[in-house]
Each structure stands twice: as structure tokens, then as C-alpha cells.
Short mmCIF file of C-alpha atoms in Angstrom, two decimals:
data_model
loop_
_atom_site.label_atom_id
_atom_site.label_comp_id
_atom_site.label_asym_id
_atom_site.label_seq_id
_atom_site.Cartn_x
_atom_site.Cartn_y
_atom_site.Cartn_z
CA MET L 1 0.16 -0.02 0.08
CA ASN L 2 2.91 2.38 0.95
CA GLN L 3 4.59 1.46 -2.04
CA ARG L 4 1.60 2.26 -4.49
CA LYS L 5 1.46 5.91 -2.74
CA ILE L 6 4.91 6.43 -3.23
CA MET L 7 4.46 5.71 -6.84
CA LEU L 8 1.54 7.77 -7.42
CA ARG L 9 3.37 10.76 -5.98
CA GLU L 10 6.43 10.30 -8.45
CA ILE L 11 4.08 10.26 -11.18
CA LEU L 12 2.39 13.41 -9.84
CA LYS L 13 5.73 14.93 -9.60
CA ILE L 14 6.83 13.95 -13.00
CA PHE L 15 3.32 15.52 -14.39
CA VAL L 16 3.58 18.61 -12.62
CA LEU L 17 7.49 18.94 -13.94
CA LEU L 18 6.37 18.08 -17.32
CA LEU L 19 3.55 20.87 -17.38
CA PHE L 20 5.88 23.49 -16.03
CA THR L 21 8.45 22.48 -18.68
CA LEU L 22 5.62 22.86 -21.44
CA PHE L 23 4.69 26.13 -19.91
CA PHE L 24 8.07 27.54 -19.73
CA MET L 25 8.74 26.58 -23.51
CA GLY L 26 5.77 27.94 -24.64
CA ILE L 27 6.85 31.43 -23.13
CA MET L 28 10.04 31.20 -24.59
CA GLN L 29 8.75 30.47 -28.13
CA SER L 30 6.19 33.19 -27.83
CA LYS L 31 9.09 35.63 -26.92
CA ILE L 32 11.14 34.25 -29.81
CA TYR L 33 8.40 34.57 -31.92
CA ALA L 34 7.47 38.14 -30.83
CA THR L 35 11.08 39.11 -31.39
CA SER L 36 11.43 37.67 -34.72
CA MET L 37 8.21 39.57 -35.99
CA SER L 38 8.94 42.94 -34.73
CA LEU L 39 8.72 45.80 -36.99
CA ASP L 40 11.48 48.33 -37.03
CA CYS L 41 9.94 51.68 -38.13
CA THR L 42 11.48 55.07 -38.80
CA VAL L 43 9.08 58.03 -38.96
CA ASN L 44 10.19 61.55 -40.20
CA TYR L 45 7.97 64.44 -39.45
CA VAL L 46 8.09 67.04 -42.18
CA ASP L 47 6.19 70.38 -42.94
CA LYS L 48 4.28 71.25 -45.91
CA ASP L 49 7.30 72.28 -47.80
CA GLY L 50 9.17 69.05 -46.94
CA ASP L 51 11.66 70.39 -44.44
CA LEU L 52 12.24 67.91 -41.48
CA LEU L 53 11.01 68.73 -37.95
CA HIS L 54 11.65 65.43 -35.96
CA THR L 55 12.70 61.96 -36.65
CA GLN L 56 11.27 58.99 -34.66
CA THR L 57 12.54 55.34 -34.55
CA GLU L 58 10.30 52.56 -32.99
CA SER L 59 10.55 48.68 -32.93
CA LEU L 60 6.83 47.45 -32.93
CA SER L 61 5.46 44.23 -31.93
CA PRO L 62 2.45 42.43 -33.37
CA LEU L 63 -0.82 43.43 -31.50
CA ILE L 64 -1.87 39.84 -31.52
CA MET L 65 0.62 36.88 -31.18
CA GLY L 66 1.13 35.52 -34.70
CA MET L 67 -0.74 38.21 -36.40
CA THR L 68 1.14 40.89 -38.66
CA ASP L 69 -1.09 43.73 -37.20
CA TYR L 70 0.94 46.75 -35.82
CA GLN L 71 0.34 50.09 -34.19
CA LEU L 72 2.03 53.23 -34.38
CA THR L 73 1.37 55.93 -31.66
CA ILE L 74 2.10 59.34 -32.82
CA PRO L 75 2.59 62.23 -30.33
CA TYR L 76 0.11 65.10 -30.96
CA GLY L 77 0.97 68.80 -30.76
CA ASN L 78 4.34 68.59 -29.23
CA LEU L 79 6.32 69.50 -32.60
CA VAL L 80 7.64 72.99 -32.51
CA LYS L 81 9.79 74.84 -35.42
CA ASN L 82 10.74 78.30 -35.04
CA SER L 83 8.48 78.93 -32.15
CA MET L 84 5.42 77.88 -34.09
CA LEU L 85 3.35 74.48 -33.30
CA TYR L 86 2.89 71.91 -35.72
CA TYR L 87 0.34 69.09 -35.68
CA PRO L 88 0.39 65.75 -37.79
CA VAL L 89 -2.11 65.67 -40.60
CA SER L 90 -1.42 62.81 -42.84
CA VAL L 91 1.03 59.65 -42.91
CA GLN L 92 2.37 58.02 -46.02
CA SER L 93 4.69 54.98 -46.55
CA GLU L 94 8.14 55.59 -48.14
CA THR L 95 7.76 52.12 -49.71
CA PRO L 96 5.95 52.45 -53.07
CA ALA L 97 3.67 49.18 -52.70
CA LEU L 98 2.09 50.69 -49.47
CA PRO L 99 -0.84 53.13 -49.67
CA THR L 100 -1.21 56.58 -48.39
CA THR L 101 -3.46 56.83 -45.41
CA THR L 102 -5.15 60.02 -44.53
CA VAL L 103 -6.00 60.40 -40.60
CA GLN L 104 -7.92 63.02 -38.60
CA ILE L 105 -6.92 64.84 -35.78
CA LEU L 106 -9.39 63.93 -33.13
CA SER L 107 -7.45 63.58 -29.83
CA PRO L 108 -3.98 64.27 -28.34
CA TYR L 109 -3.02 60.97 -29.66
CA ILE L 110 -3.42 59.31 -33.25
CA ASN L 111 -3.13 55.76 -33.78
CA ILE L 112 -2.28 54.72 -37.28
CA SER L 113 -2.55 50.99 -38.12
CA VAL L 114 -0.38 49.64 -40.86
CA ASP L 115 -2.45 47.30 -42.93
CA PRO L 116 -1.38 43.55 -42.43
CA ALA L 117 -1.88 42.92 -46.25
CA TYR L 118 1.33 44.75 -46.75
CA VAL L 119 3.67 44.59 -43.88
CA HIS L 120 4.31 40.90 -44.16
CA ILE L 121 5.51 41.05 -47.77
CA GLY L 122 8.93 39.50 -47.54
CA ALA L 123 10.27 41.40 -50.66
CA TYR L 124 10.11 44.49 -48.55
CA GLY L 125 11.65 43.13 -45.48
CA LEU L 126 10.23 43.98 -41.98
CA SER L 127 11.84 47.65 -42.00
CA LYS L 128 9.50 50.28 -42.86
CA ASP L 129 9.90 54.06 -43.14
CA TYR L 130 6.95 56.61 -42.89
CA VAL L 131 6.57 60.14 -43.32
CA ILE L 132 4.25 62.10 -41.04
CA PHE L 133 3.13 65.33 -42.76
CA CYS L 134 2.57 68.27 -40.38
CA ASP L 135 1.18 71.86 -40.68
CA MET L 136 0.31 74.65 -38.35
CA PRO L 137 -3.03 75.06 -37.13
CA LYS L 138 -5.65 77.03 -38.99
CA TYR L 139 -8.25 79.12 -37.40
CA ASN L 140 -11.80 79.88 -38.47
CA TYR L 141 -12.90 83.58 -39.18
CA GLU L 142 -16.07 85.41 -40.09
CA ILE L 143 -16.48 89.11 -41.38
CA HIS L 144 -19.89 90.54 -41.24
CA TYR L 145 -21.06 93.48 -43.23
CA VAL L 146 -23.53 95.86 -41.94
CA ASP L 147 -24.95 99.32 -42.19
CA GLU L 148 -24.25 102.03 -39.47
CA ALA L 149 -27.35 100.85 -37.77
CA GLY L 150 -26.02 97.16 -37.62
CA ASN L 151 -28.30 95.70 -40.18
CA GLN L 152 -26.95 92.71 -42.29
CA LEU L 153 -26.26 93.73 -45.85
CA ILE L 154 -24.71 90.95 -47.69
CA MET L 155 -23.80 87.25 -46.87
CA ASP L 156 -20.74 86.88 -44.44
CA GLN L 157 -17.18 86.41 -45.71
CA GLY L 158 -15.61 83.47 -43.98
CA GLY L 159 -12.95 80.81 -44.05
CA GLU L 160 -9.96 79.56 -42.13
CA GLU L 161 -6.04 80.97 -42.04
CA TYR L 162 -2.99 80.49 -40.23
CA ASP L 163 -2.71 82.51 -37.26
CA MET L 164 -1.69 86.28 -37.43
CA THR L 165 -2.66 86.39 -41.14
CA TRP L 166 -3.89 89.43 -43.22
CA VAL L 167 -7.03 88.67 -44.95
CA ALA L 168 -8.42 90.93 -48.03
CA LEU L 169 -12.16 92.11 -47.72
CA ASP L 170 -14.17 90.51 -50.58
CA HIS L 171 -16.92 92.93 -50.56
CA LYS L 172 -15.34 96.60 -50.68
CA GLU L 173 -18.26 97.89 -53.08
CA PHE L 174 -21.29 95.99 -53.32
CA VAL L 175 -25.28 95.75 -54.09
CA SER L 176 -26.81 94.80 -50.68
CA THR L 177 -29.04 91.50 -50.94
CA ASP L 178 -30.40 91.26 -47.30
CA TYR L 179 -31.37 94.74 -45.61
CA ASN L 180 -32.21 97.61 -48.11
CA ALA L 181 -31.53 95.38 -51.07
CA GLY L 182 -30.74 96.75 -54.33
CA VAL L 183 -28.51 99.37 -52.74
CA GLU L 184 -25.09 100.18 -53.64
CA TYR L 185 -22.91 100.26 -50.51
CA ILE L 186 -19.00 100.78 -49.86
CA VAL L 187 -16.85 100.14 -46.71
CA LYS L 188 -16.51 102.94 -44.44
CA GLN L 189 -13.08 104.17 -44.10
CA ASN L 190 -12.78 104.49 -40.26
CA GLN L 191 -13.81 101.36 -38.30
CA ALA L 192 -13.78 100.55 -34.80
CA TYR L 193 -10.68 98.48 -34.87
CA PRO L 194 -7.03 99.74 -34.13
CA GLN L 195 -4.69 99.76 -37.02
CA ALA L 196 -2.89 96.83 -35.89
CA GLN L 197 -6.11 94.72 -36.94
CA TYR L 198 -7.59 97.00 -39.83
CA LYS L 199 -5.89 98.33 -42.60
CA TYR L 200 -7.72 100.73 -45.29
CA ASN L 201 -4.74 101.12 -47.78
CA SER L 202 -7.20 102.22 -50.59
CA ALA L 203 -10.82 101.65 -51.70
CA ASN L 204 -9.65 98.56 -53.54
CA ASP L 205 -7.39 97.28 -50.81
CA ILE L 206 -8.90 96.82 -47.31
CA GLN L 207 -7.64 94.06 -44.91
CA VAL L 208 -8.20 92.63 -41.61
CA LEU L 209 -5.88 90.56 -39.18
CA VAL L 210 -7.20 86.84 -38.34
CA GLY L 211 -6.18 84.26 -36.09
CA SER L 212 -6.89 82.60 -32.65
CA ASN L 213 -7.55 85.89 -31.12
CA TYR L 214 -9.25 87.70 -33.97
CA PRO L 215 -12.01 85.10 -35.13
CA GLU L 216 -14.59 87.71 -36.03
CA TYR L 217 -15.10 91.35 -37.62
CA THR L 218 -18.03 93.48 -38.27
CA ILE L 219 -17.46 95.92 -41.03
CA VAL L 220 -19.81 99.17 -41.21
CA CYS L 221 -20.73 100.29 -44.75
CA ILE L 222 -22.30 103.13 -46.10
CA PRO L 223 -24.26 103.82 -49.28
CA LYS L 224 -22.25 104.94 -52.28
CA PRO L 225 -22.45 108.68 -52.97
CA VAL L 226 -24.05 109.30 -56.27
CA ALA L 227 -22.44 112.08 -58.47
CA THR L 228 -25.15 114.47 -59.63
CA PRO L 229 -23.64 117.33 -61.53
CA SER L 230 -25.66 120.48 -61.65
CA THR L 231 -24.59 121.44 -64.97
CA PRO L 232 -22.95 118.62 -67.25
CA GLY L 233 -20.34 120.03 -69.57
CA GLY L 234 -16.57 120.15 -69.74
CA ASN L 235 -13.63 121.34 -71.94
CA THR L 236 -11.45 119.60 -74.41
CA ASN L 237 -7.96 120.92 -74.63
CA GLY L 238 -6.46 119.85 -78.02
CA SER L 239 -7.42 119.98 -81.62
CA GLY L 240 -10.85 118.82 -82.70
CA ASN L 241 -14.27 119.80 -83.99
CA THR L 242 -17.20 120.89 -81.94
CA ASN L 243 -20.47 120.42 -83.77
CA GLY L 244 -23.02 122.54 -81.94
CA GLY L 245 -22.40 124.13 -78.52
CA GLY L 246 -19.53 123.25 -76.68
CA ASN L 247 -16.30 124.47 -75.16
CA LEU L 248 -13.12 124.61 -77.38
CA ASN L 249 -9.75 125.50 -75.80
CA GLY L 250 -7.04 124.95 -78.24
CA GLY L 251 -7.10 125.02 -82.02
CA GLY L 252 -9.57 123.42 -84.34
CA ASN L 253 -12.90 123.87 -86.13
CA LEU L 254 -15.90 125.31 -84.05
CA ASN L 255 -19.13 124.64 -85.63
CA GLY L 256 -22.41 125.57 -84.22
CA SER L 257 -23.73 128.73 -82.58
CA GLY L 258 -22.97 130.07 -79.32
CA ASN L 259 -20.20 132.02 -77.38
CA LEU L 260 -16.70 132.82 -78.08
CA ASN L 261 -15.63 133.24 -74.22
CA GLY L 262 -11.91 133.79 -73.00
CA SER L 263 -10.40 135.73 -75.71
CA GLY L 264 -13.70 137.72 -76.14
CA ASN L 265 -17.62 137.16 -76.73
CA LEU L 266 -19.16 136.22 -80.00
CA ASN L 267 -22.56 137.18 -79.09
CA GLY L 268 -24.64 138.37 -81.84
CA ARG L 269 -24.28 139.64 -85.51
CA GLY L 270 -20.68 139.24 -86.97
CA ASN L 271 -19.06 139.61 -83.68
CA LEU L 272 -15.33 138.69 -83.56
CA ASN L 273 -13.19 138.63 -80.44
CA GLY L 274 -9.65 137.78 -80.84
CA SER L 275 -6.74 138.45 -83.06
CA GLY L 276 -7.65 139.11 -86.41
CA ASN L 277 -9.40 141.80 -88.47
CA LEU L 278 -13.10 142.49 -88.75
CA ASN L 279 -13.61 144.13 -92.10
CA GLY L 280 -16.84 145.54 -92.95
CA SER L 281 -19.95 146.03 -91.24
CA GLY L 282 -20.91 144.05 -88.14
CA ASN L 283 -21.57 144.30 -84.56
CA LEU L 284 -19.35 143.38 -81.33
CA ASN L 285 -22.10 142.59 -78.76
CA GLY L 286 -20.96 141.43 -75.26
CA SER L 287 -17.66 141.58 -73.23
CA GLY L 288 -15.02 143.29 -75.03
CA ASN L 289 -13.55 146.96 -74.98
CA LEU L 290 -12.74 148.83 -77.98
CA ASN L 291 -10.05 151.23 -77.13
CA GLY L 292 -9.12 153.90 -79.57
CA SER L 293 -10.61 154.22 -82.99
CA GLY L 294 -11.53 150.80 -84.32
CA ASN L 295 -9.10 148.87 -82.25
CA LEU L 296 -9.92 145.81 -80.45
CA ASN L 297 -7.64 144.78 -77.35
CA GLY L 298 -5.82 141.93 -78.10
CA SER L 299 -4.05 141.42 -81.51
CA GLY L 300 -6.49 142.63 -84.11
CA ASN L 301 -8.14 145.55 -85.58
CA LEU L 302 -11.82 146.44 -86.08
CA ASN L 303 -11.82 148.22 -89.55
CA GLY L 304 -15.01 149.58 -91.20
CA SER L 305 -18.21 150.46 -90.05
CA GLY L 306 -18.81 147.99 -86.90
CA ASN L 307 -20.13 148.80 -83.67
CA LEU L 308 -18.86 147.87 -80.20
CA ASN L 309 -21.71 147.41 -77.65
CA GLY L 310 -21.00 146.41 -74.26
CA SER L 311 -17.94 146.52 -72.19
CA GLY L 312 -15.12 143.92 -71.28
CA ASN L 313 -11.71 143.08 -72.09
CA LEU L 314 -10.20 140.70 -74.66
CA ASN L 315 -7.57 138.97 -72.84
CA GLY L 316 -5.03 136.42 -74.00
CA GLY L 317 -3.36 136.21 -77.32
CA GLY L 318 -6.22 133.84 -79.03
CA ASN L 319 -5.91 134.43 -82.73
CA LEU L 320 -8.75 133.81 -85.00
CA ASN L 321 -6.42 133.17 -87.97
CA GLY L 322 -8.28 130.86 -90.13
CA SER L 323 -7.61 127.14 -89.59
CA GLY L 324 -11.21 125.57 -89.05
CA ASN L 325 -14.65 126.57 -89.79
CA LEU L 326 -17.06 128.57 -87.85
CA ASN L 327 -20.31 127.12 -88.95
CA ARG L 328 -23.23 128.23 -86.69
CA GLY L 329 -21.60 128.64 -83.50
CA GLY L 330 -20.36 127.34 -80.23
CA ASN L 331 -18.12 128.26 -77.24
CA LEU L 332 -14.35 129.05 -77.39
CA ASN L 333 -12.86 129.62 -73.76
CA GLY L 334 -9.34 130.57 -73.30
CA GLY L 335 -6.73 131.76 -75.71
CA GLY L 336 -7.53 128.99 -78.31
CA ASN L 337 -5.94 129.72 -81.70
CA LEU L 338 -8.09 129.07 -84.88
CA ASN L 339 -5.39 128.67 -87.33
CA GLY L 340 -5.60 128.46 -91.26
CA GLY L 341 -7.99 129.59 -93.67
CA GLY L 342 -11.63 128.91 -92.74
CA ASN L 343 -15.09 129.90 -93.46
CA LEU L 344 -17.62 131.79 -91.28
CA ASN L 345 -20.97 129.91 -92.53
CA GLY L 346 -23.84 132.03 -92.11
CA ASP L 347 -23.82 135.51 -93.74
CA GLY L 348 -20.27 135.99 -94.29
CA ASN L 349 -16.87 134.50 -94.88
CA LEU L 350 -13.52 134.36 -92.76
CA ASN L 351 -10.65 134.40 -95.27
CA GLY L 352 -7.11 134.41 -94.77
CA SER L 353 -5.61 134.95 -91.59
CA GLY L 354 -8.55 136.07 -89.47
CA ASN L 355 -10.35 138.60 -91.88
CA LEU L 356 -14.15 138.97 -91.79
CA ASN L 357 -15.10 140.37 -95.12
CA GLY L 358 -18.50 141.56 -95.92
CA ASN L 359 -21.57 141.70 -93.45
CA GLY L 360 -20.50 138.80 -91.08
CA ASN L 361 -23.64 138.19 -89.10
CA LEU L 362 -24.33 135.49 -86.88
CA ASN L 363 -28.17 135.08 -86.37
CA GLY L 364 -29.75 134.47 -82.88
CA SER L 365 -30.14 135.50 -79.43
CA THR L 366 -29.56 133.34 -76.32
CA SER L 367 -31.55 132.50 -73.40
CA GLY L 368 -32.28 129.49 -71.21
CA THR L 369 -30.62 126.06 -71.15
CA ASP L 370 -29.22 124.49 -74.05
CA ILE L 371 -27.06 121.60 -74.95
CA ARG L 372 -25.91 120.62 -78.39
CA GLY L 373 -23.36 118.37 -79.78
CA ARG L 374 -20.13 116.99 -78.60
CA ILE L 375 -16.48 118.11 -78.70
CA THR L 376 -14.23 115.46 -80.15
CA GLY L 377 -10.74 116.24 -79.25
CA SER L 378 -8.91 114.29 -81.92
CA GLY L 379 -9.56 115.15 -85.63
CA GLY L 380 -9.88 118.09 -87.83
CA SER L 381 -7.44 120.86 -88.46
CA GLY L 382 -5.54 123.00 -85.87
CA SER L 383 -3.12 122.48 -82.92
CA GLY L 384 -3.04 121.38 -79.27
CA SER L 385 -3.13 118.22 -77.26
CA GLY L 386 -5.80 116.14 -75.62
CA GLY L 387 -8.72 114.17 -76.79
CA GLY L 388 -12.09 112.69 -75.83
CA THR L 389 -15.56 113.10 -76.29
CA VAL L 390 -17.31 115.86 -74.15
CA ARG L 391 -20.42 117.81 -74.19
CA HIS L 392 -21.03 121.22 -72.74
CA LEU L 393 -24.25 123.07 -71.49
CA ASN L 394 -24.69 126.76 -72.84
CA SER L 395 -26.53 128.90 -70.58
CA GLY L 396 -28.99 131.40 -71.85
CA ASN L 397 -32.28 131.60 -73.86
CA THR L 398 -31.89 130.54 -77.50
CA SER L 399 -34.37 131.39 -80.13
CA ASP L 400 -32.90 131.29 -83.70
CA ASN L 401 -33.67 129.60 -86.83
CA LEU L 402 -31.81 126.12 -86.07
CA LYS L 403 -33.49 123.13 -85.72
CA PHE L 404 -32.38 121.25 -82.66
CA LYS L 405 -32.14 117.35 -82.76
CA GLN L 406 -32.73 114.91 -79.80
CA GLY L 407 -30.00 112.54 -78.79
CA TRP L 408 -27.55 111.25 -76.22
CA ILE L 409 -24.64 113.22 -74.78
CA LEU L 410 -21.80 112.10 -72.82
CA ASP L 411 -20.08 114.08 -70.17
CA THR L 412 -16.31 112.50 -70.04
CA ASP L 413 -15.40 114.48 -67.07
CA THR L 414 -17.90 112.46 -65.02
CA ASN L 415 -18.53 109.56 -67.43
CA THR L 416 -22.21 110.55 -67.14
CA TRP L 417 -24.90 110.14 -69.91
CA TYR L 418 -27.69 112.59 -70.55
CA TYR L 419 -30.30 112.88 -73.17
CA TYR L 420 -31.36 116.34 -74.66
CA SER L 421 -34.20 117.43 -76.72
CA GLY L 422 -34.48 120.82 -78.44
CA THR L 423 -38.44 120.68 -78.60
CA THR L 424 -38.65 122.26 -75.03
CA ARG L 425 -37.22 125.04 -73.04
CA ASP L 426 -35.68 122.55 -70.59
CA THR L 427 -33.64 120.74 -73.13
CA LEU L 428 -32.28 117.99 -70.80
CA LYS L 429 -34.77 115.32 -70.66
CA LYS L 430 -35.88 113.97 -67.22
CA GLY L 431 -37.54 110.86 -65.87
CA TRP L 432 -38.46 107.72 -68.12
CA HIS L 433 -37.09 107.65 -71.52
CA LYS L 434 -37.69 104.90 -74.29
CA ASP L 435 -34.92 105.31 -76.84
CA ASN L 436 -36.45 105.32 -80.33
CA GLN L 437 -33.09 103.72 -81.82
CA ASP L 438 -32.39 100.73 -79.43
CA GLY L 439 -35.99 100.22 -78.15
CA ARG L 440 -34.84 100.07 -74.40
CA TRP L 441 -36.08 101.93 -71.34
CA TYR L 442 -33.74 104.28 -69.51
CA TYR L 443 -34.28 106.54 -66.40
CA LEU L 444 -33.07 110.07 -66.17
CA HIS L 445 -32.45 111.89 -62.97
CA LEU L 446 -35.39 114.37 -62.05
CA THR L 447 -32.86 117.24 -61.37
CA SER L 448 -29.85 116.66 -63.12
CA GLY L 449 -31.02 114.63 -66.03
CA ALA L 450 -28.04 112.09 -65.34
CA MET L 451 -28.87 108.54 -66.65
CA TYR L 452 -29.29 105.89 -63.66
CA THR L 453 -27.10 102.59 -63.38
CA GLY L 454 -27.54 99.64 -61.18
CA TRP L 455 -30.37 99.29 -58.87
CA ASN L 456 -32.47 102.21 -58.03
CA ASN L 457 -35.67 102.74 -56.08
CA ILE L 458 -38.19 105.06 -58.32
CA ASP L 459 -41.64 105.67 -56.80
CA GLY L 460 -41.07 102.81 -54.13
CA LYS L 461 -40.21 100.13 -56.64
CA TRP L 462 -36.88 98.54 -57.44
CA TYR L 463 -35.44 98.65 -60.94
CA PHE L 464 -32.07 97.47 -62.48
CA PHE L 465 -30.37 99.38 -65.24
CA ASN L 466 -27.37 97.99 -66.71
CA TYR L 467 -24.09 99.17 -65.14
CA HIS L 468 -21.49 97.52 -67.22
CA THR L 469 -20.85 96.71 -70.96
CA PRO L 470 -17.79 95.20 -72.32
CA LYS L 471 -18.29 96.84 -75.77
CA TRP L 472 -19.19 100.40 -76.93
CA THR L 473 -22.86 99.91 -78.16
CA TRP L 474 -23.17 103.41 -79.17
CA GLU L 475 -20.70 105.35 -81.70
CA VAL L 476 -20.46 109.15 -82.43
CA ARG L 477 -20.41 109.99 -86.13
CA ASN L 478 -19.22 113.06 -88.11
CA ASP L 479 -22.45 115.02 -87.29
CA GLY L 480 -21.79 114.81 -83.68
CA GLU L 481 -24.55 112.61 -82.70
CA TRP L 482 -24.75 109.33 -81.05
CA TYR L 483 -25.87 106.06 -82.97
CA TYR L 484 -26.88 102.63 -81.72
CA LYS L 485 -24.39 100.14 -83.20
CA ASN L 486 -26.82 96.89 -82.69
CA LEU L 487 -23.89 94.58 -81.69
CA GLU L 488 -24.75 90.97 -81.13
CA ASN L 489 -25.02 89.79 -77.68
CA SER L 490 -24.74 93.42 -76.22
CA ARG L 491 -26.63 95.41 -73.86
CA PRO L 492 -26.46 99.33 -73.91
CA LEU L 493 -25.16 101.00 -70.61
CA GLY L 494 -28.13 102.21 -68.50
CA SER L 495 -30.84 99.93 -69.95
CA MET L 496 -33.48 98.66 -67.88
CA TYR L 497 -33.89 94.78 -67.39
CA GLU L 498 -37.19 93.43 -68.27
CA ASN L 499 -38.66 89.91 -67.43
CA GLU L 500 -35.19 88.48 -66.79
CA LYS L 501 -32.60 87.89 -63.70
CA THR L 502 -30.09 90.46 -62.89
CA PRO L 503 -26.50 89.92 -62.78
CA ASP L 504 -26.69 89.51 -58.84
CA GLY L 505 -29.65 86.84 -59.61
CA TYR L 506 -32.56 88.73 -58.91
CA LYS L 507 -35.91 88.43 -60.98
CA VAL L 508 -37.51 91.38 -62.51
CA ASP L 509 -40.99 91.49 -64.17
CA ALA L 510 -41.84 92.75 -67.75
CA LYS L 511 -42.15 96.33 -66.36
CA GLY L 512 -38.56 95.87 -64.79
CA VAL L 513 -39.88 96.01 -61.29
CA TRP L 514 -37.90 93.47 -58.72
CA VAL L 515 -40.19 90.55 -58.04
CA LYS L 516 -39.97 89.98 -54.33
#
């Protein structure tokens, strides 16, 4: 019996020893296997330009025994270069066979799992190199555009940028779409922000500083001022022809009826102020002094039976020597020279170097408001410099035997269009105008007569008039009048939109009224 117990005890010891040996062997085998399956990983952290920020070397073990699944933990937010903090944004294997994996920044640590379908490929070995692309953080910002009462005018401007970055305002001049829709606004020059945050360099260059400490701005805007000149007009300095009334400073042809101002006034019948001789019978009416017996102050003589009525001086050396024709009349302001041989078409001729022979009568008297023609700065004979198309307003009543036309006139000083009509005393047309050439509707300011463009509120209703055209849809011809060119796929400046959408996306009905 005792012998049997001893035998059983020995057998139990052997069994326990065998189990312990097997257990120990299993542990050793797992360690050997784990060591043999470790992955040596080199990680290079670079910025967006590829410059190295940091290098990390890791020896990774499989997550599960016998599996080729590894996990690399990347530190978040502790990479600093030039005092700037960088964050990892994506990872890429430097081995061509491995794909690019994009990761999201969700927590202080990012786990990047290497796909087991690739890491065990023996052709590339077990040593893998990776690149972690890093970038500085970007911060969201918003810019609100309001009027002086704080009402939102247009959609906010927003985005994200690096810390302490200057951002240009998208809306420096715009048409409001929210409050007071359809009105043109501009950014007010002075805002409630210091120069360290807000820079108004010019009307087209306005910037704000955005970043972690500057996430939001409220920009105050004001209605865009509308230029309404009381008297349309302007001068052209240079050579050219004027057909109708207008100012001519320089040399060229003066065609039409009106005043010769500057070197004297030509206000009535056969009047000549300037350098030249008046031979025959004619009257000098207006501002000009005749000193002595038949002498006209300036460089010229009054010879014959001519009368000087009025008082004033002929100042300047404006010579009327002939180049160019004086047909009907117009304005000569300053000491402009009319050089060459030309004709005074009316009741007499101006022949040679400024001689008026015969009864040089200019018929008409002046009163009221009259706009005629345009001054075209280039062309014709004479001398001087300058150019452009200008129209001028003559003051005074007009009652003569000329038949005035109707048509468009352009003031190039203000780039403003007007429409004139000689059938009424007030020759500038006001209010609604349907053009008989292009068949479109226009609106002319009730006081100045200036043509409207853009959004305008008329009698409580909003209308849109074309504010931009890439082509000249009208042209001025030799007679000084503007003619519609009827170009394909073109829309004249100032013409009203009808039964369509405006460029900023609003619907107007057949009468041009904004459909709310």
C-alpha cells in the first residue's frame, strides 16, 4: 500500500514538472516569435514644404500573437519649429507598394494602423519607413457687413487661415442683398478697430488680421455716393471739331452757334473777339473793350463800320486766323488759336488770317438752357493736345432759326450720360425715356438729367439698369450725334432689365420691377 502511494506521488511530480516545462517552453517560444516578428519603423516628421521637423525610430511588436498587425502611436501637438506649433495631418509610407493613409486629428494621440496585407510582404523586409506630414493650425474667421445701424447687408465672408494672417475684404463695393436690398454700398474708411487689426490702404485694398485671437469682424458700410453734377459739360484741350455748342480750348474747328468766351464774346451779329481783322459792317456785342478808333484789345483791328456794344476786355492772345470753320456757332474758351483759312458759314466768310469780309452776321440771341453736340478732341485741323468726347451746356435762352435734334450726350469728366431734346425750353430730358434707336427703357435723374445705372428705387419700386458693358454699343459720327451700333449679344449701358434675372440673381418682371 505504501509502495503504491510512493509510486503515485512520483508520477504526480513528473506530471507537474512536465506541465511546468511545457509552460516555460511556450513562453520562450512566444518571446522568440514576437522578437522575430518585430517591425523596425522610422518616422520622419516634415512640414508642408518637406523640411524635416523631427525623426522617430520605433520597434513595433504585433498587436496579436502570430498576426502581422502593428500600431504606431504618434504624439500630437508637441512638434515646434521656429516657435511655431505643428500638428500631424497625414501619414504616408515611403515604400511604393504601401498606400497613403489620411488621418484625422481627433484626440491628443493618433493611432495609425499599418494594413497587415502589406507589412508581411517579404520582398520589402520588415523595416518600414514612414513620413508624417505636419502643418500649423488654421483658425476659422467670419466677417460681417452691416450698415451704420447694424443691419446685415450681404452674406458673411468666412474661411480659415493660419494665425496672424492678413485677409483682404471680398466686399469693398457691393449691392446689398439682405437689408435695403439693391442699394450700392462701400466700406466705411474708419472702423472701430485699431490699425494693428484693420488696414484701409485704398478703396480697393482693405484688410483685417485673423487668427486665434481675432476670429470675427463687423465691418460698417455706407451707401455709395451718387455724383449728380448741376451742370453737365466740360472742356477739351486739343485739336478737334465741335458740332453745336461746346467749349473749345485749343485749335480746331468750331461748328455751331454760341459764345466765344475767353479771348472775347461772339454774341450776336458778325462779332469777332480775338486776334484778326473785322472788315466790313458787323456788331461786337458782349464783353470786349474797343480802345481807340476801331481797335480791339488783343492782337487785331476792327476796320469798317462796326459797332462795339457792351464792355469788357479781350484777354489772352487767342488768334482767329483761319484754320477751321465757324459754322453756326459754339464756345471758344481761353486763348485758343483758330489757325489756317476757314469759312464763317452764316452770312459771311472768314478768309485768310482772320479777316471777316462783308456783313458777317451770326443770327440768334441766347437765353435758357441748351445742350448741343459734342466736342471730339482728336481730328480736324488745328493744333494742341488732348482728346476725348465731351458735351457742354450753354446757358441762356435760345431762339434762332436752327432746328435742334434729340439724342444722347456724354460728359467724359464724370463719365455720365444725358439725353437732350430741343423741342422744349428745358432741353435735358428727365424721368423715363424709351430710346427710339435701341427700343430700351432708361431713367434720367429728375434734377440733373443724369442716366441711372445699377439698382434704383423709383416711386417705391426697385429697378435694375445695366451698369457695365464690355463693348461700346453706341458710336459718335461726323455730325456729332450718337448712333446705336446694334451689336450681337450686347446690352447698352443704363438700359433697364425686363422680365429676366439681374447679374446678382434677382428676378424682375416685364415692367422691370423687382419681384420679391
